[in-house]
mmCIF file of C-alpha atoms and ligand atoms in Angstrom:
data_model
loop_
_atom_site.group_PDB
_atom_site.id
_atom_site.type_symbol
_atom_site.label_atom_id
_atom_site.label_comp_id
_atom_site.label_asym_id
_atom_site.label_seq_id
_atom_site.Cartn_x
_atom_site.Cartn_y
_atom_site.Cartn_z
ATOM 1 C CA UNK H 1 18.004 9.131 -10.067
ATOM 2 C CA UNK H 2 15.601 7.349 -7.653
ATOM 3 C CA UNK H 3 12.095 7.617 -7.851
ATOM 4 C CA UNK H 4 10.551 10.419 -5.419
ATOM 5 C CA UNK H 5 7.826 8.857 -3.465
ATOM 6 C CA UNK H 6 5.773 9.809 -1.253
ATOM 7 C CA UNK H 7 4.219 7.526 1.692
ATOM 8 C CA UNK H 8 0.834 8.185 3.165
ATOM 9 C CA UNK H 9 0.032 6.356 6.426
ATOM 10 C CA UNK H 10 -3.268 6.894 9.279
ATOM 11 C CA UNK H 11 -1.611 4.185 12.016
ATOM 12 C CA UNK H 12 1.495 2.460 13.347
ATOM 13 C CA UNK H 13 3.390 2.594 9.750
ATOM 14 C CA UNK H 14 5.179 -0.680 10.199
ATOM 15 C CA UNK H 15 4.686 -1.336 6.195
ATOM 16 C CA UNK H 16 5.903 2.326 6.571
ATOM 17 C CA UNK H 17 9.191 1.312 8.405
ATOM 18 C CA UNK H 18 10.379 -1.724 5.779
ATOM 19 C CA UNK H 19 10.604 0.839 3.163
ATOM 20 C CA UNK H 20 12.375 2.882 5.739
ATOM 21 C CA UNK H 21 14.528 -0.255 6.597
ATOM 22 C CA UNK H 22 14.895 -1.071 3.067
ATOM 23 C CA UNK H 23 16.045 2.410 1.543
ATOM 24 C CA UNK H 24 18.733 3.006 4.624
ATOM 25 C CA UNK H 25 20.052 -0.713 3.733
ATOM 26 C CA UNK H 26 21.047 0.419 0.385
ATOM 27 C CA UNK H 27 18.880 -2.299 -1.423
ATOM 28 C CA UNK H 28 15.733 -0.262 -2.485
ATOM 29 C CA UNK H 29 16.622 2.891 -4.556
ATOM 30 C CA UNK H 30 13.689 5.361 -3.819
ATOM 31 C CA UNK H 31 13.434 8.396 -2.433
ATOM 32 C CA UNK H 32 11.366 8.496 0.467
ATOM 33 C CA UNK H 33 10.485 12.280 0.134
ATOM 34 C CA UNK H 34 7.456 12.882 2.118
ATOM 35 C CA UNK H 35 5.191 11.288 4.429
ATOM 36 C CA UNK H 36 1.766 12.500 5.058
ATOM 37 C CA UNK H 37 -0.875 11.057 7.778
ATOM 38 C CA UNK H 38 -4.309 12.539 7.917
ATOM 39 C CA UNK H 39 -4.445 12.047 11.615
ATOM 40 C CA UNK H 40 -2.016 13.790 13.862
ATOM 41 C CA UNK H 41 -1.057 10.762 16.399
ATOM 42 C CA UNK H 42 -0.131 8.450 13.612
ATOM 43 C CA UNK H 43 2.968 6.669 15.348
ATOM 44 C CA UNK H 44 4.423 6.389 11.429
ATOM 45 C CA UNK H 45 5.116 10.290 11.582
ATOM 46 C CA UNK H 46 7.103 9.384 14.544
ATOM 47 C CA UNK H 47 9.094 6.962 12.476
ATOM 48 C CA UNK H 48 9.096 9.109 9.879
ATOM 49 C CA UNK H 49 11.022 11.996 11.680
ATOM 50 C CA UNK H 50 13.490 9.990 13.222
ATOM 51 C CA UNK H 51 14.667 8.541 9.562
ATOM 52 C CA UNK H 52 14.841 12.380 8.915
ATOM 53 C CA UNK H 53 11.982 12.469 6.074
ATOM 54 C CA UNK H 54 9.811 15.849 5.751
ATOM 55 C CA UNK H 55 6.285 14.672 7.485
ATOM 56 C CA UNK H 56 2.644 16.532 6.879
ATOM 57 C CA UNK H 57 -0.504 16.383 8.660
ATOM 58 C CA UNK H 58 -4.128 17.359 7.559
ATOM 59 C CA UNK H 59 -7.302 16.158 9.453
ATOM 60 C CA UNK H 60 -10.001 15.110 6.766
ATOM 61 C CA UNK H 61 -13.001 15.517 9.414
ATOM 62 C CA UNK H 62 -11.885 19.940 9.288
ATOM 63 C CA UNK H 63 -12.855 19.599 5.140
ATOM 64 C CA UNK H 64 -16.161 19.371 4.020
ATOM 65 C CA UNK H 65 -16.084 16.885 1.284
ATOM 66 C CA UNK H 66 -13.611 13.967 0.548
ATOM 67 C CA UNK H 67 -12.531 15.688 -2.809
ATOM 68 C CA UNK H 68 -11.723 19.115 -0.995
ATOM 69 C CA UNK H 69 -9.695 17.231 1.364
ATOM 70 C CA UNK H 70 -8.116 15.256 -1.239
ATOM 71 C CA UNK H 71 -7.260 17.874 -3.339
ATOM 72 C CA UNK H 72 -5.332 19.303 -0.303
ATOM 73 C CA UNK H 73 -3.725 16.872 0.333
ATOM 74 C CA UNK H 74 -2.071 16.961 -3.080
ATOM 75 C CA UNK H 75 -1.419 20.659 -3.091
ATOM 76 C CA UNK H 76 0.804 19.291 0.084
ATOM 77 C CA UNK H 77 2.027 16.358 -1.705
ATOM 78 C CA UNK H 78 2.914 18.163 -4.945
ATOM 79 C CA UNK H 79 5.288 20.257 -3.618
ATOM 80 C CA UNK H 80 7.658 17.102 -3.449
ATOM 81 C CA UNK H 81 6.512 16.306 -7.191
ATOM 82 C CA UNK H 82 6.294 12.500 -6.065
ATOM 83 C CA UNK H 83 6.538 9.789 -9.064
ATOM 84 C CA UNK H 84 5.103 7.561 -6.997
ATOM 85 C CA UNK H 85 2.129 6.890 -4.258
ATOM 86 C CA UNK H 86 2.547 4.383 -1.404
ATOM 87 C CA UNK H 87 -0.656 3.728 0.650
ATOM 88 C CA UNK H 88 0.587 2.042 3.394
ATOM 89 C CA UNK H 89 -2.391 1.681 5.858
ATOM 90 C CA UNK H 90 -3.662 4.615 4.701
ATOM 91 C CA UNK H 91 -7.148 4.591 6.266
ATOM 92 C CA UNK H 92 -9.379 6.942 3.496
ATOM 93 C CA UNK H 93 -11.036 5.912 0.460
ATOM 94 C CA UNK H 94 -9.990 8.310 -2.500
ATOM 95 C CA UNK H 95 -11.917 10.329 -4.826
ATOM 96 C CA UNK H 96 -11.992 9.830 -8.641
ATOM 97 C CA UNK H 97 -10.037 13.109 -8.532
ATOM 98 C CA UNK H 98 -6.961 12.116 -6.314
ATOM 99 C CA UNK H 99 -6.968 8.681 -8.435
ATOM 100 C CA UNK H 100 -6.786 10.547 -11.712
ATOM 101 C CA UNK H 101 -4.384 13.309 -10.506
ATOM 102 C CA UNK H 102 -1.911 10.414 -9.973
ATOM 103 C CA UNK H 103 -3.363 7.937 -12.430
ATOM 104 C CA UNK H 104 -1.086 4.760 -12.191
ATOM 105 C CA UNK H 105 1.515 6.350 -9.790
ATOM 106 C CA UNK H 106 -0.676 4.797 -6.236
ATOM 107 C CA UNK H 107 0.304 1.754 -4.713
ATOM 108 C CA UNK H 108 -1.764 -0.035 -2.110
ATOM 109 C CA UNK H 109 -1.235 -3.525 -0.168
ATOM 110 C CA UNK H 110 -4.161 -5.075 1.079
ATOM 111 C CA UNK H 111 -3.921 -8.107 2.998
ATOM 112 C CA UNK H 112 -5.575 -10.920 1.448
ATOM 113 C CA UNK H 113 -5.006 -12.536 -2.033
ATOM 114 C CA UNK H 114 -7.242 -10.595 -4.302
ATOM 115 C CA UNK H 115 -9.525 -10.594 -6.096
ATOM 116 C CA UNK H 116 -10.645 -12.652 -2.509
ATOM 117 C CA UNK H 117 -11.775 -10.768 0.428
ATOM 118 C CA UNK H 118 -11.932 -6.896 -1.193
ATOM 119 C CA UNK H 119 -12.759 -4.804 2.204
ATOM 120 C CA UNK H 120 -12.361 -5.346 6.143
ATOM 121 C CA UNK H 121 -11.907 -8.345 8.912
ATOM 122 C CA UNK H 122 -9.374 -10.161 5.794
ATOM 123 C CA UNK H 123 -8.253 -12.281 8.430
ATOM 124 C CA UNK H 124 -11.355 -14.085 10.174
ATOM 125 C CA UNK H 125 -13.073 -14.042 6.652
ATOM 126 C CA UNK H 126 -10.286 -16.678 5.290
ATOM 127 C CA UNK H 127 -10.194 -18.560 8.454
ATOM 128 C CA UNK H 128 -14.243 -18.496 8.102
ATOM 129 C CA UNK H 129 -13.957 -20.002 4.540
ATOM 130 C CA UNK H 130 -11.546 -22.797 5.772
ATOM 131 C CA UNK H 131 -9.304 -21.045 3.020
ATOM 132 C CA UNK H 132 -5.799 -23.321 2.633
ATOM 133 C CA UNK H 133 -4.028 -19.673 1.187
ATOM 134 C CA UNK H 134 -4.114 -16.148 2.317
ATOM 135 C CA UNK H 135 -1.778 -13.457 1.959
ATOM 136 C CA UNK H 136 -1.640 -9.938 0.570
ATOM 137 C CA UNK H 137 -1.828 -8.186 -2.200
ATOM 138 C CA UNK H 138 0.098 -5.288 -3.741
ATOM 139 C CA UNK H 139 -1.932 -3.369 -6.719
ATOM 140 C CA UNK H 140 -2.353 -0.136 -8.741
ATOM 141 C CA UNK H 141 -5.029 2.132 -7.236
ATOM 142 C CA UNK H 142 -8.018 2.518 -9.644
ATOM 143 C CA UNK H 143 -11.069 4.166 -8.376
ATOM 144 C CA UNK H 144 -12.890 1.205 -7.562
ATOM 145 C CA UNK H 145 -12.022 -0.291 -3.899
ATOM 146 C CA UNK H 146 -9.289 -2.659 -3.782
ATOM 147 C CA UNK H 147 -9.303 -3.886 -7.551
ATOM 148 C CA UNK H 148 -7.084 -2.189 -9.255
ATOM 149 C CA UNK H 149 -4.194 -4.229 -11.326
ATOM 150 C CA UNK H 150 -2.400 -6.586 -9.166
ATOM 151 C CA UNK H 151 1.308 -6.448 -9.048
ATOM 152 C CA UNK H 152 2.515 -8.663 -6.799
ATOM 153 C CA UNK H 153 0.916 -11.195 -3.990
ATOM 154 C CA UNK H 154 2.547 -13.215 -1.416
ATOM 155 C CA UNK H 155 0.942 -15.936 0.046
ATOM 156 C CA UNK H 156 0.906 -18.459 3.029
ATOM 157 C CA UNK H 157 -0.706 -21.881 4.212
ATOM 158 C CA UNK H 158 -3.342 -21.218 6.816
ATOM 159 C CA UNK H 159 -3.182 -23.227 9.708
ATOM 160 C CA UNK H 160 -6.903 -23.836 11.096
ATOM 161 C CA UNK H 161 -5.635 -23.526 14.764
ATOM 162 C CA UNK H 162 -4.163 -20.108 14.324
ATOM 163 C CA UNK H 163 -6.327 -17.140 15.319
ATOM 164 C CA UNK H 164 -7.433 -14.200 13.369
ATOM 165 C CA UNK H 165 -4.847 -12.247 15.020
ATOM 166 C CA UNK H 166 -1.782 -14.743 14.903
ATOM 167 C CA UNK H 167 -2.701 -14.546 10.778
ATOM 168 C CA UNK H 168 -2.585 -11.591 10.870
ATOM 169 C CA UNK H 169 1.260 -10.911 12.078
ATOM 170 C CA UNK H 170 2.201 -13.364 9.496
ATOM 171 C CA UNK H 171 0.703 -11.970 6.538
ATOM 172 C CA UNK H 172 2.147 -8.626 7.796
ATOM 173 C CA UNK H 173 5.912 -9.865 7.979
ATOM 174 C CA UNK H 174 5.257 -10.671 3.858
ATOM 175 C CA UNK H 175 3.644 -7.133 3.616
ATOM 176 C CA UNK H 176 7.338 -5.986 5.124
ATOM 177 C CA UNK H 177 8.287 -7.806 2.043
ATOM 178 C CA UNK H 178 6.446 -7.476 -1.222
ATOM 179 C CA UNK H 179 5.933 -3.872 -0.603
ATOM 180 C CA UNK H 180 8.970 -2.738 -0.778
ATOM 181 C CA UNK H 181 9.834 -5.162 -3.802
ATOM 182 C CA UNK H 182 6.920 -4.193 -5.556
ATOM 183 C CA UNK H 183 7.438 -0.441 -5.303
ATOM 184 C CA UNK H 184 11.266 -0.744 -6.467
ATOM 185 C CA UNK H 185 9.801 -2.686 -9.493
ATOM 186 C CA UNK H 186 7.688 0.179 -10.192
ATOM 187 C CA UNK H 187 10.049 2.928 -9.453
ATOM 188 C CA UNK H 188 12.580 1.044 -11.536
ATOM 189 C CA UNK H 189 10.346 1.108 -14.338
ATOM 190 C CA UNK H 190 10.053 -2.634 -14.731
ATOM 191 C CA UNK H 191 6.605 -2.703 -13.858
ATOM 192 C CA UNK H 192 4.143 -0.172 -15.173
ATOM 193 C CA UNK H 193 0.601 0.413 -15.261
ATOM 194 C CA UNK H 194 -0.908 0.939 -18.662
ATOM 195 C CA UNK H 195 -4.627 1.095 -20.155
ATOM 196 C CA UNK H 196 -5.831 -0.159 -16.665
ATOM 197 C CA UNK H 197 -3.471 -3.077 -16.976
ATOM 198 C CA UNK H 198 -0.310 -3.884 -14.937
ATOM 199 C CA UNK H 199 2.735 -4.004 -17.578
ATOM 200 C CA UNK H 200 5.788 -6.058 -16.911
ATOM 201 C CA UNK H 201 8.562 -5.450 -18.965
ATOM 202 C CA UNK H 202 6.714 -3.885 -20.922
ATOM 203 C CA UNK H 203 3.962 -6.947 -21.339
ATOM 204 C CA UNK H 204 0.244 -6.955 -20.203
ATOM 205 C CA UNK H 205 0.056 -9.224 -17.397
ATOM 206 C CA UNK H 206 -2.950 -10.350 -15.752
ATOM 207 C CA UNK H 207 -1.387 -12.516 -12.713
ATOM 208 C CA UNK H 208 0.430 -11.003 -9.948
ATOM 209 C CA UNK H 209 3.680 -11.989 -9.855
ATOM 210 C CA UNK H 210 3.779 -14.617 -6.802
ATOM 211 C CA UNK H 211 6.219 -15.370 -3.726
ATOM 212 C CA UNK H 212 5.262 -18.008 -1.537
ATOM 213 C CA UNK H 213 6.613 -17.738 2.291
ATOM 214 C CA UNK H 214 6.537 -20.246 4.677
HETATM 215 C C1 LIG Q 301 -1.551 -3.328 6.505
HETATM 216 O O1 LIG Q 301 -1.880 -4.551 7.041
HETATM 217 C C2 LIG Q 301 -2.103 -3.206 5.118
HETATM 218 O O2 LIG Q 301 -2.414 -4.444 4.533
HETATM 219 C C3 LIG Q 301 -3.373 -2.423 5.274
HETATM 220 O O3 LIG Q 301 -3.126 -1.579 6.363
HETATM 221 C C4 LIG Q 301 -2.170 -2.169 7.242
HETATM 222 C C5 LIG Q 301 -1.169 -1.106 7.605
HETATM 223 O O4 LIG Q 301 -0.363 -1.453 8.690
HETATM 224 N N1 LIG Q 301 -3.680 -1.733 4.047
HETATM 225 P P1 LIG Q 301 0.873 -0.528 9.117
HETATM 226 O O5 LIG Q 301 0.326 0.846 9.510
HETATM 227 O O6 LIG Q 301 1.805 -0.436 7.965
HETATM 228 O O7 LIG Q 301 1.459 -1.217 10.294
#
């Protein structure tokens, strides 16, 4: 049986569409059973409806706390009983609560090669720096911002000449990659999260696994 997952998105959803792409291809075997935006003109929920999967909308700014919105947002979500969490440019930090509701069930992808560049503006930071790698970063969601367990990274060469924004398209085409491969490997049960620790194969590991892209 695939793993039910649920994909929650606040903007254009392309990581949103490679597990769409990747799921109608046959070679990812998840169920992509709800997607939920907590702004209304997401263009994901657009992509979402035409690949036919269920799509919910709350505002956060109509709830007066981050928990109370959070929690409502998984009375939505836990109507699909999802095994799995993607955050796919999900634009919200999370409470303790939502974390532990789903403790080691959240994904999230951040674009740089953690635990370098945690937080915003990724791209000019590493160009900045003079940095020769950057690339993104998929890891279990612990309550502390972007350092949870790492899962899986892939990484470039930076070329000095490129702009912030030229960097930026390339590390998303690898996000189009490692976040669907990273999500199967969870939903597969190959990769786990256990004790605050990413598991593979059943053995603590403390490095991502790596892919390096041209
Ligand atoms: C991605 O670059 C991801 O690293 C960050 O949010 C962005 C989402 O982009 N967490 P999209 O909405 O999937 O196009």
């Amino acid at each position: 049986m695939s793993c039910r997952t649920a994909i929650l998105i606040s903007g254009s959803g392309t990581n949103l569409q490679a597990f769409i792409d990747r799921v109608a291809s046959g070679d990812l075997d998840l169920e992509l059973s709800i997607v939920f935006s907590n702004r209304p003109d997401a263009f994901g929920l657009e992509r979402a409806r035409k690949a036919g999967i269920p799509t919910e909308c709350i505002e956060h700014g109509k709830y007066p706390s981050r928990e109370m919105f959070d929690r409502a947002v998984a009375a939505i979500l836990d109507v699909y009983e999802p095994e799995l969490i993607i955050l796919a440019g999900f634009m919200r930090i999370l409470s303790p609560w939502f974390v532990a509701h789903y403790e080691g069930r959240i994904l999230n992808i951040h674009p740089a090669l953690l635990p370098k560049y945690p937080g915003l503006d990724t791209h000019q930071r590493v160009l900045d720096a003079k940095d020769e790698w950057h690339g993104s970063t998929v890891h279990f969601v612990t309550p502390e911002l972007d350092a949870g367990p790492r899962i899986l990274q892939g990484r470039l060469r930076v070329d000095p000449n490129e702009s912030a924004e030229e960097l930026q398209h390339r590390v998303q085409a690898i996000e189009h990659q490692i976040y669907p491969e990273a999500a199967g490997l969870v939903g597969s049960g190959k990769v786990a999260f256990h004790d605050g620790q990413t598991l593979i194969d059943g053995d603590m590991s403390d490095k991502p696994v790596l892919r390096t892209f041209e």
